[in-house]
Coordinates of C-alpha atoms in Angstrom, one line a residue:
X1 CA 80.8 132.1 77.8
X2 CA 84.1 133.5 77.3
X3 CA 86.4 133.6 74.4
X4 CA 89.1 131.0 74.0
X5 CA 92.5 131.3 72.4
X6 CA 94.0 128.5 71.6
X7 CA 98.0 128.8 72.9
X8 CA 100.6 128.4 69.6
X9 CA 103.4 126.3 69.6
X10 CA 106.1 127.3 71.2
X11 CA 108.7 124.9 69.6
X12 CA 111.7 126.7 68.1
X13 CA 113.9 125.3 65.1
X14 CA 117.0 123.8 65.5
X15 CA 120.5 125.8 65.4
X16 CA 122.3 124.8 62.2
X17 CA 125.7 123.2 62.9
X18 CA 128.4 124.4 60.7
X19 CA 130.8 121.7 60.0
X20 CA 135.0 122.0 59.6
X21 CA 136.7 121.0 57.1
X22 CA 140.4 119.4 57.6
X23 CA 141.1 119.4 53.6
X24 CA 143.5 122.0 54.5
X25 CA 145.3 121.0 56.7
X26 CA 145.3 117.7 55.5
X27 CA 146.8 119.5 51.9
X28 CA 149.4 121.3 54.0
X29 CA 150.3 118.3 55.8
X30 CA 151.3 116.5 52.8
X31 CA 152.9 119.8 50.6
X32 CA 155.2 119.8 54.1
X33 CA 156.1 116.3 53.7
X34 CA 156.8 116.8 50.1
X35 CA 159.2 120.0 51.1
X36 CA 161.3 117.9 53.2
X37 CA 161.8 115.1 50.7
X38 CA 162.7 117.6 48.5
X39 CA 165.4 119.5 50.5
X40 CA 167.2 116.3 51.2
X41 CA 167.6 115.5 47.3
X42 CA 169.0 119.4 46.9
X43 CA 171.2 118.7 50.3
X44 CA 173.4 115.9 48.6
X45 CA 174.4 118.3 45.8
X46 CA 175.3 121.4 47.4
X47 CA 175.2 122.5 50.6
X48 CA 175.1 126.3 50.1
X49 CA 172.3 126.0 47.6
X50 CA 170.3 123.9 50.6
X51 CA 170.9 126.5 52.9
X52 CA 169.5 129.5 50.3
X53 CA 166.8 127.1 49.2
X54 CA 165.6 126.1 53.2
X55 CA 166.0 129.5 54.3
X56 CA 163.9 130.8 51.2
X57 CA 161.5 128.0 51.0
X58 CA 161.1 128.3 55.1
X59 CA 159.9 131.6 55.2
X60 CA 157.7 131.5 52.2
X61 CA 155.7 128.7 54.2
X62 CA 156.0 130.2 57.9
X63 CA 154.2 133.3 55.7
X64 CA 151.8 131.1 54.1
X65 CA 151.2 129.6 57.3
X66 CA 150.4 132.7 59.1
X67 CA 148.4 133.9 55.8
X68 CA 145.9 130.7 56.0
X69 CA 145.8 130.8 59.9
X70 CA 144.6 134.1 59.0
X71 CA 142.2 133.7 56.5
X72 CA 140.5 130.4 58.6
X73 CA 140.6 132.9 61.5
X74 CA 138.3 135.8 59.6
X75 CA 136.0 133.3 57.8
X76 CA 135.1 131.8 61.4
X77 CA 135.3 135.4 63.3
X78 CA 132.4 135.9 60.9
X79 CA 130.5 132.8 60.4
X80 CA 130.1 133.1 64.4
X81 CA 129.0 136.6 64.1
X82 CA 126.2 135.5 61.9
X83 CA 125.1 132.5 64.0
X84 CA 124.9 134.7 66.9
X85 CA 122.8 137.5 64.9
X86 CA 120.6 134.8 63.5
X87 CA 120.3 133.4 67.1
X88 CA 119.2 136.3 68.7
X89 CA 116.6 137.2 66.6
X90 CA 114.7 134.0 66.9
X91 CA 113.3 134.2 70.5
X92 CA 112.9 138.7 69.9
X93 CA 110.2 137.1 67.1
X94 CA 109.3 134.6 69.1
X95 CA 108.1 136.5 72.6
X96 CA 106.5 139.4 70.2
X97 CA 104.2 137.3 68.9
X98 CA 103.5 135.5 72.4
X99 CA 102.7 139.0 73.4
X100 CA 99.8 139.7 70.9
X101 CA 97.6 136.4 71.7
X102 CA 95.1 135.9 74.5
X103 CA 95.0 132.7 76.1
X104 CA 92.7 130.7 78.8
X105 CA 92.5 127.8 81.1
X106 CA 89.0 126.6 82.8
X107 CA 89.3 124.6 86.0
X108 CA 87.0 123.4 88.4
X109 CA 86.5 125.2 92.3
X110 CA 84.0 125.4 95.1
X111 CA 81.5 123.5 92.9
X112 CA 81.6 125.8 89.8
X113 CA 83.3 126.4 86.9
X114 CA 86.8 129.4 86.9
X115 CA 88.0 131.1 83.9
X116 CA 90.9 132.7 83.4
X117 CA 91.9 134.9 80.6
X118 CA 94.9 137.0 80.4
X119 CA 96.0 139.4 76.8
X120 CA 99.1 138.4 76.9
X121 CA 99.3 133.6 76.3
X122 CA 103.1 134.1 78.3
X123 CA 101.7 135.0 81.1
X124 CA 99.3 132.8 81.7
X125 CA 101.3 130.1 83.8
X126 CA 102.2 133.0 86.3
X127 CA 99.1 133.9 86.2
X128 CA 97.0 131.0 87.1
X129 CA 99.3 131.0 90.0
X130 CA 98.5 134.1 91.5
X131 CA 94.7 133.2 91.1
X132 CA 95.2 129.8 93.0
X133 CA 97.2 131.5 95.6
X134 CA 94.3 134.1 96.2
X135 CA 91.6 131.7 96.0
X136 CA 93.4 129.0 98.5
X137 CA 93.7 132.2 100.6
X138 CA 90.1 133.0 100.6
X139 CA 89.1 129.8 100.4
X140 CA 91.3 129.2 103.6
X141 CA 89.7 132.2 105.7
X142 CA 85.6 131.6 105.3
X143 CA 84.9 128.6 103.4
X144 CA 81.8 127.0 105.1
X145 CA 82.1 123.1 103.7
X146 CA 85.6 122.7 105.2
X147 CA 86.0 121.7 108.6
X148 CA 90.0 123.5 108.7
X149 CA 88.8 126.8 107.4
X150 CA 89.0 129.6 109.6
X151 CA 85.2 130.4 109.6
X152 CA 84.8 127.2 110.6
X153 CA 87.0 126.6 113.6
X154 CA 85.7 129.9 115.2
X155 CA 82.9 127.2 116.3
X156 CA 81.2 129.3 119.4
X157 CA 84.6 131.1 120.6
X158 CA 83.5 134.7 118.6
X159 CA 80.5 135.2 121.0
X160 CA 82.9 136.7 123.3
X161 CA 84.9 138.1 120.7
X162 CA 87.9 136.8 118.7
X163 CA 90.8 138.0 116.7
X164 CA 90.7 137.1 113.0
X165 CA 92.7 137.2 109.9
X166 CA 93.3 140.3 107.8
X167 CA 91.5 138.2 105.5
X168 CA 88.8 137.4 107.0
X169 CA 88.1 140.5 108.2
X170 CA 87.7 141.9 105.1
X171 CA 85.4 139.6 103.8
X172 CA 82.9 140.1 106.7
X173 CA 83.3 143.9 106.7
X174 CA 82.4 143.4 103.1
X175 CA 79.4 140.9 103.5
X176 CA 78.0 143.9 106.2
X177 CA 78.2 146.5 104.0
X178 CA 76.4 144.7 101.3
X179 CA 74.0 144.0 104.1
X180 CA 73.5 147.3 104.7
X181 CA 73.0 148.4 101.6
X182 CA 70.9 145.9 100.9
X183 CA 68.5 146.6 103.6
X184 CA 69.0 143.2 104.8
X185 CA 68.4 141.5 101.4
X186 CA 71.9 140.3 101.0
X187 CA 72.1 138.5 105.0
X188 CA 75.8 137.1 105.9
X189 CA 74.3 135.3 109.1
X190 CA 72.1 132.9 106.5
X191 CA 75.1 129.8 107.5
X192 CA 72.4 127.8 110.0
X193 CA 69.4 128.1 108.4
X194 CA 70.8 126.9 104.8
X195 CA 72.3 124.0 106.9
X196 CA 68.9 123.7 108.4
X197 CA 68.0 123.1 104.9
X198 CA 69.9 120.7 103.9
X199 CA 72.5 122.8 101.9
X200 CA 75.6 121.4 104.0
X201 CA 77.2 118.7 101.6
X202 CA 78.5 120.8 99.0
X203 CA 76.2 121.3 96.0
X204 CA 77.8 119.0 93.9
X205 CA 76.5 115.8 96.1
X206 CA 72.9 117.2 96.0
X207 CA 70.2 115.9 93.6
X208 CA 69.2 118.6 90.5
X209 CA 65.0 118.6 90.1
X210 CA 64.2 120.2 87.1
X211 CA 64.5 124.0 86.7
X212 CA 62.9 126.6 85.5
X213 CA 59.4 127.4 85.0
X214 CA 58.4 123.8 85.2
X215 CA 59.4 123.5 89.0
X216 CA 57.1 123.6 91.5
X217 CA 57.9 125.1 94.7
X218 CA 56.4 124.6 97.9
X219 CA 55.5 127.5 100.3
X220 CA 55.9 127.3 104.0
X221 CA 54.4 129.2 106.8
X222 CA 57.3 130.8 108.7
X223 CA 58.0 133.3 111.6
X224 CA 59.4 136.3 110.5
X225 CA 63.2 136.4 112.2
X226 CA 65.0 138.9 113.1
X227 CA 67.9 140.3 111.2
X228 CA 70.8 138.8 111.7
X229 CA 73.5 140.9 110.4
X230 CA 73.0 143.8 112.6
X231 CA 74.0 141.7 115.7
X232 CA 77.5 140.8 114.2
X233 CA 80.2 143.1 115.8
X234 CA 83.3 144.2 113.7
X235 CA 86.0 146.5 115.3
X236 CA 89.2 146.6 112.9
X237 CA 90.0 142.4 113.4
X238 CA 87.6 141.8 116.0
X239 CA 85.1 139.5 115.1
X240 CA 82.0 139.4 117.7
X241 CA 79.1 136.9 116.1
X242 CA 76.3 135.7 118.9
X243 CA 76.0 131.7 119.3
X244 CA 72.8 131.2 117.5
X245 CA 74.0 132.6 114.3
X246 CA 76.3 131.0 111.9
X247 CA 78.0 132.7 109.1
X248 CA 77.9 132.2 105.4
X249 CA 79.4 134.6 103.2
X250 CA 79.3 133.0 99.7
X251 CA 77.0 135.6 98.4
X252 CA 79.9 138.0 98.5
X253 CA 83.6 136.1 98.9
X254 CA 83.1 134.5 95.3
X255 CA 82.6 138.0 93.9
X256 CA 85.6 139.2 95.9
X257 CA 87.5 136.8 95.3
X258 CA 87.6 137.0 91.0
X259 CA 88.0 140.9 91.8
X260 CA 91.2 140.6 93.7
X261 CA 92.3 137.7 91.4
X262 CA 91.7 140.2 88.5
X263 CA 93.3 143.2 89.5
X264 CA 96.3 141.2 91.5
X265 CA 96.9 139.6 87.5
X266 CA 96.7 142.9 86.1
X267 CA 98.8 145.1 88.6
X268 CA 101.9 142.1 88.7
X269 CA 102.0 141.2 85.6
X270 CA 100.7 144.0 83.5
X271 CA 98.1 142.7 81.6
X272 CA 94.6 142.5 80.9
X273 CA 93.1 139.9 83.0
X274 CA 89.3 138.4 83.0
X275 CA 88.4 136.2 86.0
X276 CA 85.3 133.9 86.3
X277 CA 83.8 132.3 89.1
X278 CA 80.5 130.3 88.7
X279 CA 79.3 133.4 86.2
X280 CA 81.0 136.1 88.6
X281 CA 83.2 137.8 85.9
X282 CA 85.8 140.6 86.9
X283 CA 87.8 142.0 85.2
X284 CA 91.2 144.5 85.2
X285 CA 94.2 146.2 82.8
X286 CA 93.3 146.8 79.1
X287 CA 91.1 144.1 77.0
X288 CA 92.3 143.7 73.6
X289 CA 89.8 144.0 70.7
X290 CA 87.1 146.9 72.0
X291 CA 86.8 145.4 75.1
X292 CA 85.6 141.7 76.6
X293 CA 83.3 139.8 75.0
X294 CA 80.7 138.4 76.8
X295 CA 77.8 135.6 76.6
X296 CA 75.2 136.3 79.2
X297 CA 72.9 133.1 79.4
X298 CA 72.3 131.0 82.7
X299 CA 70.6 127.8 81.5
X300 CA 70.2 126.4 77.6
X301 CA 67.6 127.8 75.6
X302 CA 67.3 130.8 78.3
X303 CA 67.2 134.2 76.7
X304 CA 70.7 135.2 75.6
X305 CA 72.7 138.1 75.1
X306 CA 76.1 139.7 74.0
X307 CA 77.4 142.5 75.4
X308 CA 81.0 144.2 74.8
X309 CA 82.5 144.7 78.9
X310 CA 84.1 147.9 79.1
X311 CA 87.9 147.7 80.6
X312 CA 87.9 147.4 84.8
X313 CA 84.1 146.2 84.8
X314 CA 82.2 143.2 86.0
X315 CA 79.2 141.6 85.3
X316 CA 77.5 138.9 87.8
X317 CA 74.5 136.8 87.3
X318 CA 72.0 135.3 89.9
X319 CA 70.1 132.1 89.2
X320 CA 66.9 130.5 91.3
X321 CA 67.7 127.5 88.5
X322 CA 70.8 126.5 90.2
X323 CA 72.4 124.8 93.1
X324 CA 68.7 123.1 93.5
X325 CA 67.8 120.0 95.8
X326 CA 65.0 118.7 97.1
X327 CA 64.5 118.8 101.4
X328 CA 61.7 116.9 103.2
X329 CA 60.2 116.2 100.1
X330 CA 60.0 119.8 98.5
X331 CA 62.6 121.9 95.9
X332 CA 64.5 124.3 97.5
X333 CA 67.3 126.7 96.0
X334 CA 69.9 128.7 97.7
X335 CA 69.1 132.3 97.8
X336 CA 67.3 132.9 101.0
X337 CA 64.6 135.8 102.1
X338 CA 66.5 137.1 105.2
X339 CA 63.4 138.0 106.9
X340 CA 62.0 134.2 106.6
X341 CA 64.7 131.9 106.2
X342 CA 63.1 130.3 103.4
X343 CA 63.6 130.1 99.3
X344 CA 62.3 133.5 97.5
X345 CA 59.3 132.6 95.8
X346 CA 61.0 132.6 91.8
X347 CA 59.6 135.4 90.1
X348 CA 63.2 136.0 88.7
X349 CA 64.7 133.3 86.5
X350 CA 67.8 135.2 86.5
X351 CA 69.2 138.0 87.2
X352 CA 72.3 139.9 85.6
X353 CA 73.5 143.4 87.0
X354 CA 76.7 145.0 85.3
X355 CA 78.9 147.2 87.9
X356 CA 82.1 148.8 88.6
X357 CA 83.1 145.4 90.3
X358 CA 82.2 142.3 90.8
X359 CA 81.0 142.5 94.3
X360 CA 78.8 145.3 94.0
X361 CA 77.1 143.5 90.5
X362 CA 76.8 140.4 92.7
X363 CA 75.2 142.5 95.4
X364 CA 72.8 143.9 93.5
X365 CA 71.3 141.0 91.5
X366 CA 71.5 138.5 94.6
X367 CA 69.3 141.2 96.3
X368 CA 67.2 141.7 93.2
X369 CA 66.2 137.8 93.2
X370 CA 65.3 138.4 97.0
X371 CA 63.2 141.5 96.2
X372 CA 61.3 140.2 93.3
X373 CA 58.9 142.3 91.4
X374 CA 60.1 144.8 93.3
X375 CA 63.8 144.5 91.5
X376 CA 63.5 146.2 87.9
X377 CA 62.6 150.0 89.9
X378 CA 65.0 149.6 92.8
X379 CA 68.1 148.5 90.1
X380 CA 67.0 151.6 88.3
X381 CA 67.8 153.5 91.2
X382 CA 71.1 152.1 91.9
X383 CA 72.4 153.7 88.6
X384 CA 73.2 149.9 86.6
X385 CA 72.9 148.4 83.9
X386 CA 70.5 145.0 84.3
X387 CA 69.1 142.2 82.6
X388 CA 66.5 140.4 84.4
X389 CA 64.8 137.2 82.6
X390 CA 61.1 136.3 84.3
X391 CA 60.0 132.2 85.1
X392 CA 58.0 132.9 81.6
X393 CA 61.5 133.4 79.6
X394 CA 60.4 137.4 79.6
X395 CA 63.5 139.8 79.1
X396 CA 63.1 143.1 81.4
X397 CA 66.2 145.8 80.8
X398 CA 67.5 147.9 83.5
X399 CA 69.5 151.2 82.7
X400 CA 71.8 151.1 79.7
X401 CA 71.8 147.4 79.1
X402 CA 71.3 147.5 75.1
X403 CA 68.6 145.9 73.9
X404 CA 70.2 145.0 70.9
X405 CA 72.6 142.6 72.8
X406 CA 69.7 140.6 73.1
X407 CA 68.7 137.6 70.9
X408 CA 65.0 137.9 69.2
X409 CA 63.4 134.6 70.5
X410 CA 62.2 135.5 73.8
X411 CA 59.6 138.1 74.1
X412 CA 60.8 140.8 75.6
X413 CA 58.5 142.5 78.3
X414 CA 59.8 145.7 78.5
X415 CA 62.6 148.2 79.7
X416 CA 62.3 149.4 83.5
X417 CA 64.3 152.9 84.2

């Protein structure tokens, strides 16, 4: 769970009008008519005197004329000055204090949840665009539920070999190396068997069982298969995958995705950005307050723990409680053994590895579900910071997760490492 910042108002007050008066002129208006009544009295008794008198009583008006003009002149020279000083301050107060609040927007993709959170609330419009425009683009490239994506109209035409996008590319060079480094845990060529399964619909029209420790799961004799991912061929943009294997790369292409949404955020707009896909958090630029604050806790009344993320870090949680349906009468969830093609048997509620990025958190707890009670010493290895939580609720600690981050009403097993 992520902190929320409520947006403020934006509204501005009104500009004063400043109102002109005609008294003035109205005054002047009738002294002038009162002057020329009077110099038409003093012209029937002398003309010489009217002459004096007009020339006299002319000039003193053409000066107090010129004098008022003046006057009105300064007095609106700087009443205007002060409007436009008052003015300009307003929206200098105004963006200052935009800049100093965090705000966020949830939405709903790929059958999760997305977070975005950005340290600066006017930025946040911008923003959420360049995270729709990267996800549409990923999205786009490998998406395996949509029949226009590229992954999908590839069809049998990359047994020969085919060009791909940039895009694309990437995210398969990326699923391999997790592969590799893996061992094989974390398999990209998983696409036929999970449709063999039942897991082609979307997750979001499949029915839920119950989770956790209470499900039972039902084992099934299987052939061992052989490794997919080393038969997939990747020379710069040329994509070479064999006809019996299909490709599914959501194990990695949600975690690259908030990565490149975060630092894309980050680099254009120069602020500190937090992206969250379906529990894959990334983050980039500087976090206000010591750093990011974040819930770790993948079903109710799981264990639960806060932790403060360090600036440029990610965190990324694997679940056998999720994305859960039942298939020829048996529960099944989404994370595969490679080497079977079948569910891992659940010793691993959940798993939560913190990282450099998200990708390589995501990596390492998707493989340490698939590994099982084999996970807590290899994570050690890998130099993270873990929390794993058993089927019995059982908190293990990997590395320098703290264990004061944790809450005290699970029993905590101990700390691997």
């Amino acid at each position: 769970m992520n902190p929320t910042t409520t947006p403020p108002d934006a509204s501005q007050p009104a500009e004063p009008s400043i109102p002109r008066s005609a008294s003035r002129t109205d005054r002047t208006d009738r002294t002038d008519s009162t002057d020329r009544t009077d110099r038409a009295d003093r012209t029937d008794r002398t003309d010489r005197t009217d002459r004096t008198d007009r020339t006299d009583s002319t000039d003193r008006t053409d000066r107090a004329d010129r004098t008022d003009r003046a006057d009105r002149t300064d007095r609106a020279d700087r009443t205007t000055a002060t409007t436009a000083r008052s003015t300009a301050t307003a929206p200098r107060t105004t963006a200052t204090a935009a800049r100093t609040l965090t705000a966020a927007t949830d939405w709903s993709i790929w059958s999760t949840s997305a977070r975005l959170v950005v340290t600066d609330a006017a930025k946040l419009t911008r923003a959420r665009r360049i995270a729709d425009r990267i996800l549409a683009d990923v999205e786009g490239a490998c998406s395996r539920f949509r029949p226009d994506s590229e992954l999908s109209r590839l069809g049998g035409r990359a047994s020969e070999g085919v060009e791909v996008s940039e895009m694309l590319a990437a995210l398969v060079e990326r699923a391999l190396d997790a592969a590799e480094a893996t061992h094989g845990d974390v398999d990209p060529t998983l696409g036929g068997v999970l449709d063999g399964l039942g897991y082609d619909e979307g997750v979001r029209m499949l029915p839920h069982p119950q989770h956790g420790d209470e499900a039972s799961f039902s084992l099934s004799v299987a052939t061992p298969r052989e490794p997919g991912w080393r038969r997939v061929s990747l020379t710069g943009r040329l994509l070479t995958v064999p006809d019996d294997l299909r490709l599914d790369l959501g194990a990695t292409a949600k975690a690259i995705a908030a990565d490149l949404c975060a630092r894309a955020i980050a680099l254009e707009l120069h602020c500190g950005a937090l992206v969250s896909l379906g529990g894959d958090i990334a983050t980039a630029g500087v976090a206000r307050d010591g750093g990011w604050q974040i819930t770790v806790q993948d079903l109710p009344h799981d264990p639960q723990a806060s932790i403060a993320l360090a600036d440029g870090y990610a965190i990324a949680t694997s679940s056998t409680q999720k994305r859960r349906w039942m298939h020829d009468g048996r529960q099944v969830h989404h994370i595969l053994d490679p080497r079977l093609g079948l569910p891992v048997p659940p010793v691993w509620r959940s798993v939560t590895v913190a990282a450099t990025s998200c990708l390589r958190a995501n990596v390492l707890s998707t493989a340490a579900i698939v590994k099982g009670r084999r996970a807590t010493e290899w994570l050690a290895s890998q130099g993270e910071s873990a929390m794993l939580v058993d089927t019995q609720g059982r908190v293990v600690l990997v590395g320098g997760w703290p264990e004061s981050s944790v809450d005290e009403h699970p029993r905590r097993e101990h700390r691997a490492g």
